[in-house]
Tab-separated table of C-alpha atoms in Angstrom:
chain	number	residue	atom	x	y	z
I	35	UNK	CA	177.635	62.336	166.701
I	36	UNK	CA	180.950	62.047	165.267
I	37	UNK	CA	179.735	58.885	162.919
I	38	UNK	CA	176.878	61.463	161.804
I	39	UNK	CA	179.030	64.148	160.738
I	40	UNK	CA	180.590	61.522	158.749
I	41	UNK	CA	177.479	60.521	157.075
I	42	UNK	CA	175.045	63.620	156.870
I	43	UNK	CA	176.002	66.629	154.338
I	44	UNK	CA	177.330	69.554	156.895
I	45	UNK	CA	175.019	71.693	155.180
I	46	UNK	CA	171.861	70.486	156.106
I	47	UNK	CA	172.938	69.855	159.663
I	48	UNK	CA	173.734	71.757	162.563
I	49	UNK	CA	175.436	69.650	164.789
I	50	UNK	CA	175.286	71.324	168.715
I	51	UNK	CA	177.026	70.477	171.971
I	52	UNK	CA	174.000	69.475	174.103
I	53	UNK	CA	170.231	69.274	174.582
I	54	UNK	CA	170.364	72.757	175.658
I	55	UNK	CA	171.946	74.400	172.783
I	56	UNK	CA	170.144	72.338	170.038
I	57	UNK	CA	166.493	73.998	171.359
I	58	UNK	CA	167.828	77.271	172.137
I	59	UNK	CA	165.790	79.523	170.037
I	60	UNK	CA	163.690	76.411	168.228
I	61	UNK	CA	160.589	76.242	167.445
I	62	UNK	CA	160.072	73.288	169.417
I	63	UNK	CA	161.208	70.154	170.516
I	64	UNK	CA	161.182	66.759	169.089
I	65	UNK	CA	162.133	63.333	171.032
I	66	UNK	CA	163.157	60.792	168.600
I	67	UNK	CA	165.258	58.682	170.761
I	68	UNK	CA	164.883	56.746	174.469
I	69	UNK	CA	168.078	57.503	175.632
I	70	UNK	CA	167.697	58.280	179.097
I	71	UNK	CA	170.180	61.563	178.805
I	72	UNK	CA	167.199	62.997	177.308
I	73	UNK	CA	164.330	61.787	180.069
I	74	UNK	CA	166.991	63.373	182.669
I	75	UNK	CA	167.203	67.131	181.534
I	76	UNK	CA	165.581	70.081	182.810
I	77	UNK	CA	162.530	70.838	181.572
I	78	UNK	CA	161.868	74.160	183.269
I	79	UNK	CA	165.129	75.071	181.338
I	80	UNK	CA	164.288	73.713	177.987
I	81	UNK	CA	160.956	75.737	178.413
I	82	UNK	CA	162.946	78.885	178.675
I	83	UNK	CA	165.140	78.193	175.384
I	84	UNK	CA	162.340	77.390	173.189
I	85	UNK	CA	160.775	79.608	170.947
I	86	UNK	CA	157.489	78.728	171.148
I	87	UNK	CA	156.658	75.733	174.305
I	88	UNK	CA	156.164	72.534	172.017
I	89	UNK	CA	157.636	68.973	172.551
I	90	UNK	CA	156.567	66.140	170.232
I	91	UNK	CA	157.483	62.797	172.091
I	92	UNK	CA	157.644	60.477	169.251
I	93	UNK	CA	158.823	58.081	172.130
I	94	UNK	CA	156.847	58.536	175.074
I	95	UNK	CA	159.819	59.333	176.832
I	96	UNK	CA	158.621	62.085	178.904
I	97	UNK	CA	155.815	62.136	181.772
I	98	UNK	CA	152.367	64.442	179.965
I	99	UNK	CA	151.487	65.597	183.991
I	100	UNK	CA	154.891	67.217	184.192
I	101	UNK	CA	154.601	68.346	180.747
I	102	UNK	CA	151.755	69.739	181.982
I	103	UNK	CA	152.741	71.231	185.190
I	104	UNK	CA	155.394	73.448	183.039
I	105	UNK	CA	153.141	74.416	180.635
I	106	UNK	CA	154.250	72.860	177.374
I	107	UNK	CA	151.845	71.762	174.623
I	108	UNK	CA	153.244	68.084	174.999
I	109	UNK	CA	152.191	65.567	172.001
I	110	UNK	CA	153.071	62.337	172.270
I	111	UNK	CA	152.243	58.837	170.307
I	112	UNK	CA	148.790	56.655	171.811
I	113	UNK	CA	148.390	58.838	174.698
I	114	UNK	CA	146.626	61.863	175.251
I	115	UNK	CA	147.818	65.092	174.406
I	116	UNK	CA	148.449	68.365	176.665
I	117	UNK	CA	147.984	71.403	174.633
I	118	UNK	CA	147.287	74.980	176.149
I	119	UNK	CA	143.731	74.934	176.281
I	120	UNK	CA	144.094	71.136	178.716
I	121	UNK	CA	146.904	73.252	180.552
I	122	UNK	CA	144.415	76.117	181.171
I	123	UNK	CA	141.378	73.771	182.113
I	124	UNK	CA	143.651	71.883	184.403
I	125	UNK	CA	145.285	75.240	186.178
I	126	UNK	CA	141.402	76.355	186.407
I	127	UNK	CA	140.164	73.473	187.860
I	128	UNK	CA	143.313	73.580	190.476
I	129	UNK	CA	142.365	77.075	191.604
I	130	UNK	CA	138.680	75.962	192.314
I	131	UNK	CA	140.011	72.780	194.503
């Protein structure tokens, strides 16, 4: 981080101390990178800080049936999506079994 405060104009960045903190109060999530710290962090948590429950994995990092189990609209690259109306279906379908 300290090499992209370096680089990047301070006032078109807000640089953050963790995962946490940078989607507190975003409108949702994007995962650019495959650094495990990010595949390791707690979901149900992130879910909670987020304005609205989005994640974009530009990656693939993350696993779409836990995204789904927490209820995020999860988009990811080449693989299917999970958006609230799949979340609803799915929850549905689990009641019925």
């Amino acid at each position: 981080m300290e090499r992209a405060r370096e680089v990047l104009p301070a006032r078109s960045m807000l640089f953050v101390n963790s995962a946490y903190e940078a989607a507190e109060g975003a409108d949702a999530l994007l995962v650019l990178t495959e650094w495990d710290e990010f595949k390791h962090l707690d979901f149900a948590r992130i879910r909670r800080l987020l304005r609205y429950p989005i994640i974009v994995d530009g990656r693939n990092l993350l696993s779409p049936e836990e995204m789904r189990k927490l209820d995020f609209n999860y988009l990811s690259i080449g693989r299917p999506d999970v958006t609230r109306i799949e979340v609803e279906r799915h929850a549905s379908a689990e009641a019925v079994a």
